[in-house]
Amino acid sequence: QDQLVATGGGSVQAGDSLRLSCEVSRYVRYDLYCLGWFRAFPGKKREGIAIMTKDGIIDYHDSVKGRFTISETSADNGSHILTLLMNNLKPEDTAVYSCAADVGGRFGVPCTVEESDIGFGYGGKQGTQVTVSS
């Protein structure tokens, strides 16, 4: 069972905002190296757009800098909620969004957007559709 399920997608107008969420169990959170948000355009591989290390260092894809914010909060049940706040959405943001984590170690590969095509094999299988119309 996929433990990282993204929720909160929908159909909005350009300029609107959406908040995506993903629950991370405390057991996974303890073991992970980094986690983040990804999106996949039709027929394309997913790309990392907001990556966070276990210590809270964040990296954004240039296309979302200044508009998207990744954050993490603790839930009452001990799990963690990973959130992606998306402001000023554009039609080119239309994609399937998912969250994934790297729990297997990265052997020195940094947790960055540029290196997010490596690892991040935990979760990410159940995304949420975001559709932005002009």
Tab-separated table of N, CA, C and O in Angstrom:
chain	number	residue	atom	x	y	z
A	1	GLN	N	0.848	-1.195	0.000
A	1	GLN	CA	0.000	0.000	0.000
A	1	GLN	C	0.879	1.239	0.000
A	1	GLN	O	1.817	1.338	0.776
A	2	ASP	N	0.580	2.147	-0.907
A	2	ASP	CA	1.351	3.373	-1.003
A	2	ASP	C	1.049	4.241	0.196
A	2	ASP	O	-0.091	4.608	0.442
A	3	GLN	N	2.082	4.593	0.960
A	3	GLN	CA	1.882	5.380	2.171
A	3	GLN	C	1.880	6.874	1.909
A	3	GLN	O	1.562	7.639	2.812
A	4	LEU	N	2.303	7.293	0.737
A	4	LEU	CA	2.330	8.709	0.404
A	4	LEU	C	1.324	8.955	-0.711
A	4	LEU	O	1.601	8.678	-1.880
A	5	VAL	N	0.172	9.460	-0.348
A	5	VAL	CA	-0.896	9.718	-1.296
A	5	VAL	C	-1.167	11.213	-1.320
A	5	VAL	O	-1.475	11.808	-0.285
A	6	ALA	N	-1.044	11.798	-2.485
A	6	ALA	CA	-1.267	13.235	-2.630
A	6	ALA	C	-2.755	13.506	-2.777
A	6	ALA	O	-3.460	12.805	-3.503
A	7	THR	N	-3.221	14.529	-2.080
A	7	THR	CA	-4.615	14.947	-2.178
A	7	THR	C	-4.694	16.455	-2.342
A	7	THR	O	-3.719	17.169	-2.059
A	8	GLY	N	-5.836	16.939	-2.780
A	8	GLY	CA	-6.061	18.377	-2.847
A	8	GLY	C	-6.087	18.982	-4.232
A	8	GLY	O	-6.258	20.191	-4.371
A	9	GLY	N	-5.914	18.159	-5.260
A	9	GLY	CA	-5.950	18.696	-6.614
A	9	GLY	C	-7.342	19.133	-7.024
A	9	GLY	O	-8.313	18.950	-6.287
A	10	GLY	N	-7.440	19.714	-8.205
A	10	GLY	CA	-8.733	20.155	-8.701
A	10	GLY	C	-8.592	20.968	-9.959
A	10	GLY	O	-7.496	21.092	-10.518
A	11	SER	N	-9.701	21.535	-10.388
A	11	SER	CA	-9.730	22.390	-11.577
A	11	SER	C	-9.940	23.826	-11.138
A	11	SER	O	-10.911	24.114	-10.438
A	12	VAL	N	-9.029	24.702	-11.536
A	12	VAL	CA	-9.087	26.101	-11.120
A	12	VAL	C	-8.810	27.008	-12.307
A	12	VAL	O	-8.434	26.545	-13.393
A	13	GLN	N	-8.991	28.299	-12.068
A	13	GLN	CA	-8.681	29.306	-13.083
A	13	GLN	C	-7.260	29.824	-12.878
A	13	GLN	O	-6.709	29.764	-11.767
A	14	ALA	N	-6.684	30.354	-13.936
A	14	ALA	CA	-5.363	30.963	-13.830
A	14	ALA	C	-5.393	32.060	-12.768
A	14	ALA	O	-6.349	32.840	-12.705
A	15	GLY	N	-4.340	32.078	-11.935
A	15	GLY	CA	-4.264	33.049	-10.861
A	15	GLY	C	-4.794	32.532	-9.527
A	15	GLY	O	-4.548	33.144	-8.480
A	16	ASP	N	-5.509	31.434	-9.555
A	16	ASP	CA	-6.036	30.843	-8.325
A	16	ASP	C	-4.947	30.108	-7.554
A	16	ASP	O	-3.817	29.952	-8.032
A	17	SER	N	-5.326	29.626	-6.383
A	17	SER	CA	-4.405	28.884	-5.525
A	17	SER	C	-4.988	27.506	-5.191
A	17	SER	O	-6.200	27.312	-5.181
A	18	LEU	N	-4.093	26.585	-4.912
A	18	LEU	CA	-4.470	25.260	-4.424
A	18	LEU	C	-3.463	24.825	-3.372
A	18	LEU	O	-2.300	25.233	-3.416
A	19	ARG	N	-3.927	23.981	-2.453
A	19	ARG	CA	-3.040	23.429	-1.440
A	19	ARG	C	-3.099	21.916	-1.533
A	19	ARG	O	-4.152	21.311	-1.337
A	20	LEU	N	-1.967	21.318	-1.821
A	20	LEU	CA	-1.868	19.860	-1.878
A	20	LEU	C	-1.292	19.339	-0.565
A	20	LEU	O	-0.475	20.004	0.071
A	21	SER	N	-1.725	18.152	-0.180
A	21	SER	CA	-1.237	17.558	1.065
A	21	SER	C	-0.847	16.106	0.855
A	21	SER	O	-1.365	15.424	-0.032
A	22	CYS	N	0.035	15.650	1.721
A	22	CYS	CA	0.528	14.277	1.654
A	22	CYS	C	0.906	13.878	3.081
A	22	CYS	O	1.669	14.591	3.730
A	23	GLU	N	0.371	12.772	3.565
A	23	GLU	CA	0.666	12.335	4.930
A	23	GLU	C	1.856	11.383	4.930
A	23	GLU	O	1.899	10.422	4.168
A	24	VAL	N	2.781	11.662	5.814
A	24	VAL	CA	3.991	10.849	5.963
A	24	VAL	C	4.002	10.257	7.362
A	24	VAL	O	3.967	11.001	8.339
A	25	SER	N	4.010	8.929	7.466
A	25	SER	CA	3.992	8.312	8.798
A	25	SER	C	5.276	8.656	9.553
A	25	SER	O	6.312	8.934	8.949
A	26	ARG	N	5.184	8.642	10.872
A	26	ARG	CA	6.352	9.019	11.669
A	26	ARG	C	7.485	8.017	11.465
A	26	ARG	O	8.653	8.353	11.624
A	27	TYR	N	7.160	6.790	11.115
A	27	TYR	CA	8.192	5.767	10.918
A	27	TYR	C	8.986	6.066	9.651
A	27	TYR	O	10.214	5.959	9.616
A	28	VAL	N	8.282	6.450	8.596
A	28	VAL	CA	8.949	6.812	7.349
A	28	VAL	C	9.746	8.090	7.545
A	28	VAL	O	10.882	8.224	7.080
A	29	ARG	N	9.162	9.044	8.252
A	29	ARG	CA	9.821	10.340	8.472
A	29	ARG	C	11.154	10.150	9.199
A	29	ARG	O	12.120	10.844	8.937
A	30	TYR	N	11.197	9.189	10.106
A	30	TYR	CA	12.424	8.963	10.873
A	30	TYR	C	13.540	8.449	9.986
A	30	TYR	O	14.707	8.766	10.190
A	31	ASP	N	13.210	7.659	8.955
A	31	ASP	CA	14.202	7.001	8.130
A	31	ASP	C	14.560	7.759	6.855
A	31	ASP	O	15.533	7.419	6.196
A	32	LEU	N	13.760	8.738	6.479
A	32	LEU	CA	13.976	9.312	5.161
A	32	LEU	C	15.139	10.287	5.109
A	32	LEU	O	15.551	10.854	6.116
A	33	TYR	N	15.666	10.457	3.913
A	33	TYR	CA	16.746	11.398	3.662
A	33	TYR	C	16.204	12.701	3.106
A	33	TYR	O	16.691	13.782	3.430
A	34	CYS	N	15.215	12.588	2.231
A	34	CYS	CA	14.574	13.784	1.690
A	34	CYS	C	13.204	13.411	1.138
A	34	CYS	O	12.914	12.243	0.902
A	35	LEU	N	12.384	14.397	0.969
A	35	LEU	CA	11.051	14.180	0.416
A	35	LEU	C	10.681	15.384	-0.421
A	35	LEU	O	11.328	16.436	-0.326
A	36	GLY	N	9.661	15.216	-1.227
A	36	GLY	CA	9.334	16.343	-2.077
A	36	GLY	C	8.108	16.126	-2.929
A	36	GLY	O	7.467	15.071	-2.895
A	37	TRP	N	7.808	17.171	-3.676
A	37	TRP	CA	6.689	17.173	-4.609
A	37	TRP	C	7.183	17.076	-6.036
A	37	TRP	O	8.184	17.702	-6.394
A	38	PHE	N	6.430	16.310	-6.808
A	38	PHE	CA	6.756	16.084	-8.200
A	38	PHE	C	5.522	16.355	-9.053
A	38	PHE	O	4.398	16.376	-8.542
A	39	ARG	N	5.737	16.562	-10.343
A	39	ARG	CA	4.599	16.629	-11.248
A	39	ARG	C	4.978	15.951	-12.553
A	39	ARG	O	6.152	15.908	-12.924
A	40	ALA	N	3.948	15.438	-13.212
A	40	ALA	CA	4.146	14.747	-14.480
A	40	ALA	C	3.177	15.313	-15.501
A	40	ALA	O	1.961	15.337	-15.268
A	41	PHE	N	3.732	15.792	-16.606
A	41	PHE	CA	2.911	16.245	-17.716
A	41	PHE	C	2.546	15.029	-18.562
A	41	PHE	O	3.241	14.014	-18.533
A	42	PRO	N	1.460	15.095	-19.319
A	42	PRO	CA	1.032	13.937	-20.119
A	42	PRO	C	2.150	13.389	-20.995
A	42	PRO	O	2.789	14.142	-21.735
A	43	GLY	N	2.397	12.105	-20.852
A	43	GLY	CA	3.404	11.455	-21.672
A	43	GLY	C	4.834	11.719	-21.262
A	43	GLY	O	5.766	11.307	-21.951
A	44	LYS	N	5.026	12.409	-20.141
A	44	LYS	CA	6.380	12.764	-19.695
A	44	LYS	C	6.694	12.108	-18.360
A	44	LYS	O	5.799	11.763	-17.598
A	45	LYS	N	8.004	11.957	-18.072
A	45	LYS	CA	8.420	11.500	-16.756
A	45	LYS	C	8.138	12.587	-15.732
A	45	LYS	O	8.094	13.765	-16.055
A	46	ARG	N	7.998	12.176	-14.492
A	46	ARG	CA	7.775	13.164	-13.438
A	46	ARG	C	9.038	14.010	-13.262
A	46	ARG	O	10.161	13.560	-13.536
A	47	GLU	N	8.833	15.229	-12.789
A	47	GLU	CA	9.964	16.119	-12.479
A	47	GLU	C	9.790	16.653	-11.074
A	47	GLU	O	8.669	16.927	-10.633
A	48	GLY	N	10.881	16.800	-10.372
A	48	GLY	CA	10.825	17.363	-9.042
A	48	GLY	C	10.610	18.857	-9.117
A	48	GLY	O	11.258	19.544	-9.905
A	49	ILE	N	9.700	19.375	-8.304
A	49	ILE	CA	9.451	20.812	-8.298
A	49	ILE	C	9.735	21.444	-6.947
A	49	ILE	O	9.994	22.648	-6.863
A	50	ALA	N	9.675	20.687	-5.874
A	50	ALA	CA	9.966	21.225	-4.546
A	50	ALA	C	10.514	20.077	-3.701
A	50	ALA	O	9.797	19.122	-3.432
A	51	ILE	N	11.778	20.191	-3.318
A	51	ILE	CA	12.461	19.123	-2.601
A	51	ILE	C	12.918	19.637	-1.250
A	51	ILE	O	13.453	20.751	-1.142
A	52	MET	N	12.721	18.817	-0.216
A	52	MET	CA	13.095	19.215	1.137
A	52	MET	C	13.950	18.113	1.757
A	52	MET	O	13.590	16.936	1.702
A	53	THR	N	15.064	18.486	2.361
A	53	THR	CA	15.864	17.495	3.077
A	53	THR	C	15.222	17.214	4.424
A	53	THR	O	14.341	17.951	4.881
A	54	LYS	N	15.684	16.159	5.089
A	54	LYS	CA	15.116	15.814	6.397
A	54	LYS	C	15.372	16.923	7.405
A	54	LYS	O	14.680	17.003	8.418
A	55	ASP	N	16.340	17.783	7.132
A	55	ASP	CA	16.645	18.890	8.027
A	55	ASP	C	15.964	20.182	7.614
A	55	ASP	O	16.213	21.236	8.204
A	56	GLY	N	15.135	20.120	6.572
A	56	GLY	CA	14.356	21.289	6.205
A	56	GLY	C	14.959	22.216	5.164
A	56	GLY	O	14.438	23.313	4.947
A	57	ILE	N	16.043	21.795	4.524
A	57	ILE	CA	16.624	22.613	3.453
A	57	ILE	C	15.794	22.386	2.189
A	57	ILE	O	15.513	21.259	1.827
A	58	ILE	N	15.423	23.471	1.530
A	58	ILE	CA	14.456	23.398	0.430
A	58	ILE	C	15.073	23.863	-0.885
A	58	ILE	O	15.867	24.810	-0.908
A	59	ASP	N	14.652	23.219	-1.940
A	59	ASP	CA	15.064	23.601	-3.287
A	59	ASP	C	13.833	23.560	-4.184
A	59	ASP	O	13.031	22.625	-4.106
A	60	TYR	N	13.689	24.597	-5.024
A	60	TYR	CA	12.547	24.680	-5.924
A	60	TYR	C	12.986	24.663	-7.381
A	60	TYR	O	14.052	25.175	-7.733
A	61	HIS	N	12.110	24.143	-8.214
A	61	HIS	CA	12.301	24.242	-9.663
A	61	HIS	C	12.095	25.704	-10.044
A	61	HIS	O	11.237	26.392	-9.479
A	62	ASP	N	12.883	26.184	-11.001
A	62	ASP	CA	12.791	27.592	-11.386
A	62	ASP	C	11.379	27.986	-11.803
A	62	ASP	O	10.952	29.127	-11.581
A	63	SER	N	10.637	27.078	-12.390
A	63	SER	CA	9.307	27.417	-12.908
A	63	SER	C	8.287	27.699	-11.807
A	63	SER	O	7.219	28.261	-12.080
A	64	VAL	N	8.602	27.303	-10.560
A	64	VAL	CA	7.631	27.501	-9.479
A	64	VAL	C	8.151	28.411	-8.376
A	64	VAL	O	7.406	28.724	-7.431
A	65	LYS	N	9.402	28.850	-8.483
A	65	LYS	CA	9.962	29.727	-7.450
A	65	LYS	C	9.128	30.989	-7.314
A	65	LYS	O	8.741	31.605	-8.304
A	66	GLY	N	8.850	31.362	-6.069
A	66	GLY	CA	8.070	32.554	-5.802
A	66	GLY	C	6.569	32.331	-5.863
A	66	GLY	O	5.797	33.210	-5.464
A	67	ARG	N	6.145	31.166	-6.356
A	67	ARG	CA	4.705	30.873	-6.436
A	67	ARG	C	4.314	29.682	-5.569
A	67	ARG	O	3.228	29.671	-4.989
A	68	PHE	N	5.173	28.677	-5.479
A	68	PHE	CA	4.871	27.464	-4.719
A	68	PHE	C	5.698	27.447	-3.430
A	68	PHE	O	6.844	27.888	-3.411
A	69	THR	N	5.098	26.899	-2.372
A	69	THR	CA	5.789	26.778	-1.089
A	69	THR	C	5.584	25.381	-0.530
A	69	THR	O	4.442	24.934	-0.376
A	70	ILE	N	6.681	24.702	-0.216
A	70	ILE	CA	6.612	23.390	0.424
A	70	ILE	C	6.804	23.585	1.924
A	70	ILE	O	7.614	24.404	2.361
A	71	SER	N	6.029	22.859	2.708
A	71	SER	CA	6.173	22.953	4.153
A	71	SER	C	5.753	21.633	4.779
A	71	SER	O	5.139	20.784	4.134
A	72	GLU	N	6.085	21.500	6.053
A	72	GLU	CA	5.799	20.263	6.767
A	72	GLU	C	5.284	20.601	8.152
A	72	GLU	O	5.842	21.459	8.835
A	73	THR	N	4.234	19.922	8.564
A	73	THR	CA	3.702	20.113	9.913
A	73	THR	C	3.465	18.748	10.545
A	73	THR	O	3.411	17.728	9.853
A	74	SER	N	3.318	18.747	11.851
A	74	SER	CA	3.045	17.510	12.575
A	74	SER	C	1.552	17.348	12.789
A	74	SER	O	0.853	18.302	13.115
A	75	ALA	N	1.064	16.139	12.607
A	75	ALA	CA	-0.349	15.847	12.827
A	75	ALA	C	-0.550	15.278	14.236
A	75	ALA	O	0.399	14.835	14.880
A	76	ASP	N	-1.787	15.291	14.698
A	76	ASP	CA	-2.087	14.833	16.048
A	76	ASP	C	-1.749	13.362	16.262
A	76	ASP	O	-1.444	12.939	17.379
A	77	ASN	N	-1.785	12.579	15.196
A	77	ASN	CA	-1.543	11.142	15.330
A	77	ASN	C	-0.059	10.791	15.226
A	77	ASN	O	0.287	9.604	15.159
A	78	GLY	N	0.799	11.811	15.205
A	78	GLY	CA	2.239	11.556	15.167
A	78	GLY	C	2.826	11.541	13.777
A	78	GLY	O	4.046	11.515	13.616
A	79	SER	N	1.978	11.517	12.780
A	79	SER	CA	2.497	11.553	11.417
A	79	SER	C	2.841	12.993	11.034
A	79	SER	O	2.637	13.930	11.810
A	80	HIS	N	3.358	13.166	9.837
A	80	HIS	CA	3.725	14.483	9.343
A	80	HIS	C	2.921	14.763	8.074
A	80	HIS	O	2.645	13.859	7.290
A	81	ILE	N	2.545	16.009	7.896
A	81	ILE	CA	1.805	16.421	6.714
A	81	ILE	C	2.716	17.283	5.853
A	81	ILE	O	3.173	18.349	6.290
A	82	LEU	N	2.984	16.806	4.649
A	82	LEU	CA	3.768	17.584	3.693
A	82	LEU	C	2.785	18.348	2.811
A	82	LEU	O	1.876	17.756	2.240
A	83	THR	N	2.983	19.654	2.739
A	83	THR	CA	2.040	20.511	2.018
A	83	THR	C	2.747	21.239	0.880
A	83	THR	O	3.913	21.621	1.006
A	84	LEU	N	2.033	21.422	-0.207
A	84	LEU	CA	2.505	22.269	-1.300
A	84	LEU	C	1.440	23.322	-1.549
A	84	LEU	O	0.344	23.005	-2.019
A	85	LEU	N	1.750	24.556	-1.171
A	85	LEU	CA	0.849	25.671	-1.434
A	85	LEU	C	1.208	26.253	-2.793
A	85	LEU	O	2.345	26.682	-2.995
A	86	MET	N	0.244	26.258	-3.682
A	86	MET	CA	0.485	26.730	-5.050
A	86	MET	C	-0.327	27.992	-5.283
A	86	MET	O	-1.559	27.945	-5.296
A	87	ASN	N	0.361	29.109	-5.438
A	87	ASN	CA	-0.288	30.389	-5.703
A	87	ASN	C	-0.067	30.813	-7.152
A	87	ASN	O	0.862	30.351	-7.811
A	88	ASN	N	-0.931	31.717	-7.612
A	88	ASN	CA	-0.797	32.252	-8.966
A	88	ASN	C	-0.608	31.129	-9.996
A	88	ASN	O	0.328	31.158	-10.803
A	89	LEU	N	-1.508	30.180	-9.970
A	89	LEU	CA	-1.389	29.035	-10.875
A	89	LEU	C	-1.551	29.463	-12.334
A	89	LEU	O	-2.296	30.404	-12.646
A	90	LYS	N	-0.824	28.773	-13.185
A	90	LYS	CA	-0.831	29.068	-14.608
A	90	LYS	C	-1.282	27.825	-15.386
A	90	LYS	O	-1.129	26.699	-14.897
A	91	PRO	N	-1.804	27.989	-16.580
A	91	PRO	CA	-2.215	26.812	-17.366
A	91	PRO	C	-1.083	25.800	-17.552
A	91	PRO	O	-1.338	24.588	-17.583
A	92	GLU	N	0.150	26.285	-17.617
A	92	GLU	CA	1.281	25.365	-17.792
A	92	GLU	C	1.606	24.572	-16.531
A	92	GLU	O	2.485	23.713	-16.551
A	93	ASP	N	0.900	24.852	-15.440
A	93	ASP	CA	1.055	24.051	-14.220
A	93	ASP	C	0.160	22.814	-14.253
A	93	ASP	O	0.222	21.978	-13.343
A	94	THR	N	-0.676	22.702	-15.267
A	94	THR	CA	-1.570	21.554	-15.379
A	94	THR	C	-0.764	20.271	-15.491
A	94	THR	O	0.055	20.109	-16.399
A	95	ALA	N	-0.981	19.360	-14.535
A	95	ALA	CA	-0.199	18.125	-14.463
A	95	ALA	C	-0.769	17.251	-13.351
A	95	ALA	O	-1.660	17.673	-12.613
A	96	VAL	N	-0.241	16.046	-13.233
A	96	VAL	CA	-0.536	15.178	-12.096
A	96	VAL	C	0.574	15.383	-11.073
A	96	VAL	O	1.754	15.218	-11.385
A	97	TYR	N	0.191	15.732	-9.858
A	97	TYR	CA	1.149	16.030	-8.795
A	97	TYR	C	1.206	14.871	-7.802
A	97	TYR	O	0.180	14.271	-7.460
A	98	SER	N	2.399	14.576	-7.344
A	98	SER	CA	2.573	13.480	-6.393
A	98	SER	C	3.667	13.838	-5.400
A	98	SER	O	4.459	14.755	-5.630
A	99	CYS	N	3.688	13.114	-4.302
A	99	CYS	CA	4.743	13.297	-3.305
A	99	CYS	C	5.509	11.991	-3.159
A	99	CYS	O	4.932	10.908	-3.297
A	100	ALA	N	6.775	12.091	-2.911
A	100	ALA	CA	7.618	10.909	-2.782
A	100	ALA	C	8.753	11.192	-1.816
A	100	ALA	O	9.084	12.347	-1.547
A	101	ALA	N	9.334	10.117	-1.309
A	101	ALA	CA	10.424	10.256	-0.348
A	101	ALA	C	11.574	9.341	-0.735
A	101	ALA	O	11.402	8.358	-1.453
A	102	ASP	N	12.735	9.684	-0.253
A	102	ASP	CA	13.906	8.859	-0.456
A	102	ASP	C	14.308	8.298	0.894
A	102	ASP	O	14.763	9.043	1.763
A	103	VAL	N	14.089	7.006	1.089
A	103	VAL	CA	14.395	6.394	2.377
A	103	VAL	C	15.538	5.404	2.279
A	103	VAL	O	15.894	4.771	3.257
A	104	GLY	N	16.126	5.268	1.110
A	104	GLY	CA	17.156	4.261	0.929
A	104	GLY	C	18.571	4.787	0.974
A	104	GLY	O	19.511	4.034	0.759
A	105	GLY	N	18.722	6.070	1.255
A	105	GLY	CA	20.053	6.643	1.237
A	105	GLY	C	20.401	7.134	-0.145
A	105	GLY	O	19.970	6.557	-1.134
A	106	ARG	N	21.182	8.173	-0.223
A	106	ARG	CA	21.480	8.777	-1.518
A	106	ARG	C	22.963	8.714	-1.845
A	106	ARG	O	23.370	9.225	-2.884
A	107	PHE	N	23.750	8.098	-0.968
A	107	PHE	CA	25.174	7.848	-1.249
A	107	PHE	C	25.873	9.106	-1.763
A	107	PHE	O	26.606	9.073	-2.756
A	108	GLY	N	25.588	10.210	-1.110
A	108	GLY	CA	26.264	11.455	-1.452
A	108	GLY	C	25.555	12.297	-2.492
A	108	GLY	O	25.941	13.446	-2.724
A	109	VAL	N	24.522	11.754	-3.125
A	109	VAL	CA	23.784	12.563	-4.110
A	109	VAL	C	22.918	13.553	-3.346
A	109	VAL	O	22.148	13.148	-2.472
A	110	PRO	N	23.014	14.830	-3.620
A	110	PRO	CA	22.257	15.820	-2.837
A	110	PRO	C	20.753	15.754	-3.084
A	110	PRO	O	20.299	15.284	-4.132
A	111	CYS	N	20.012	16.211	-2.094
A	111	CYS	CA	18.555	16.296	-2.203
A	111	CYS	C	18.209	17.624	-2.870
A	111	CYS	O	17.912	18.607	-2.183
A	112	THR	N	18.240	17.653	-4.156
A	112	THR	CA	17.940	18.865	-4.901
A	112	THR	C	17.001	18.542	-6.062
A	112	THR	O	16.867	17.390	-6.460
A	113	VAL	N	16.408	19.586	-6.601
A	113	VAL	CA	15.550	19.403	-7.763
A	113	VAL	C	16.345	18.792	-8.910
A	113	VAL	O	15.882	17.879	-9.594
A	114	GLU	N	17.555	19.269	-9.098
A	114	GLU	CA	18.370	18.789	-10.213
A	114	GLU	C	18.653	17.287	-10.110
A	114	GLU	O	18.751	16.599	-11.116
A	115	GLU	N	18.792	16.786	-8.873
A	115	GLU	CA	19.108	15.372	-8.657
A	115	GLU	C	17.887	14.554	-8.244
A	115	GLU	O	18.016	13.425	-7.768
A	116	SER	N	16.694	15.101	-8.407
A	116	SER	CA	15.495	14.415	-7.928
A	116	SER	C	15.041	13.292	-8.846
A	116	SER	O	14.081	12.579	-8.535
A	117	ASP	N	15.729	13.124	-9.976
A	117	ASP	CA	15.405	11.980	-10.820
A	117	ASP	C	16.112	10.717	-10.320
A	117	ASP	O	15.898	9.628	-10.856
A	118	ILE	N	16.914	10.867	-9.262
A	118	ILE	CA	17.589	9.736	-8.637
A	118	ILE	C	16.890	9.426	-7.316
A	118	ILE	O	16.656	10.305	-6.497
A	119	GLY	N	16.582	8.145	-7.102
A	119	GLY	CA	15.936	7.756	-5.853
A	119	GLY	C	14.479	8.166	-5.799
A	119	GLY	O	13.756	8.099	-6.784
A	120	PHE	N	14.040	8.580	-4.635
A	120	PHE	CA	12.640	8.975	-4.383
A	120	PHE	C	11.702	7.864	-4.801
A	120	PHE	O	10.683	8.090	-5.461
A	121	GLY	N	12.068	6.631	-4.384
A	121	GLY	CA	11.266	5.494	-4.774
A	121	GLY	C	10.138	5.149	-3.837
A	121	GLY	O	9.365	4.225	-4.111
A	122	TYR	N	10.019	5.868	-2.727
A	122	TYR	CA	8.942	5.586	-1.775
A	122	TYR	C	7.794	6.544	-2.020
A	122	TYR	O	7.947	7.762	-1.932
A	123	GLY	N	6.614	5.970	-2.318
A	123	GLY	CA	5.458	6.793	-2.601
A	123	GLY	C	5.437	7.225	-4.053
A	123	GLY	O	6.076	6.610	-4.910
A	124	GLY	N	4.661	8.249	-4.338
A	124	GLY	CA	4.619	8.812	-5.674
A	124	GLY	C	3.749	8.084	-6.665
A	124	GLY	O	3.682	8.477	-7.828
A	125	LYS	N	3.094	7.011	-6.235
A	125	LYS	CA	2.313	6.224	-7.192
A	125	LYS	C	0.885	6.724	-7.345
A	125	LYS	O	0.217	6.430	-8.347
A	126	GLN	N	0.415	7.461	-6.345
A	126	GLN	CA	-0.956	7.971	-6.421
A	126	GLN	C	-0.897	9.490	-6.393
A	126	GLN	O	-0.696	10.093	-5.340
A	127	GLY	N	-1.079	10.075	-7.558
A	127	GLY	CA	-1.020	11.522	-7.650
A	127	GLY	C	-2.393	12.140	-7.668
A	127	GLY	O	-3.418	11.453	-7.609
A	128	THR	N	-2.405	13.444	-7.738
A	128	THR	CA	-3.656	14.190	-7.804
A	128	THR	C	-3.582	15.141	-8.990
A	128	THR	O	-2.559	15.796	-9.212
A	129	GLN	N	-4.652	15.222	-9.740
A	129	GLN	CA	-4.676	16.037	-10.960
A	129	GLN	C	-4.929	17.501	-10.619
A	129	GLN	O	-5.848	17.829	-9.859
A	130	VAL	N	-4.107	18.356	-11.194
A	130	VAL	CA	-4.312	19.802	-11.113
A	130	VAL	C	-4.507	20.303	-12.538
A	130	VAL	O	-3.664	20.085	-13.400
A	131	THR	N	-5.634	20.959	-12.766
A	131	THR	CA	-5.944	21.502	-14.080
A	131	THR	C	-6.199	22.999	-13.940
A	131	THR	O	-7.048	23.419	-13.158
A	132	VAL	N	-5.439	23.786	-14.688
A	132	VAL	CA	-5.554	25.239	-14.627
A	132	VAL	C	-5.997	25.749	-15.992
A	132	VAL	O	-5.321	25.534	-16.994
A	133	SER	N	-7.114	26.414	-16.023
A	133	SER	CA	-7.618	26.951	-17.274
A	133	SER	C	-7.406	28.461	-17.338
A	133	SER	O	-7.387	29.137	-16.308
A	134	SER	N	-7.247	28.939	-18.542
A	134	SER	CA	-6.969	30.375	-18.722
A	134	SER	C	-8.238	31.198	-18.776
A	134	SER	O	-9.333	30.670	-18.841
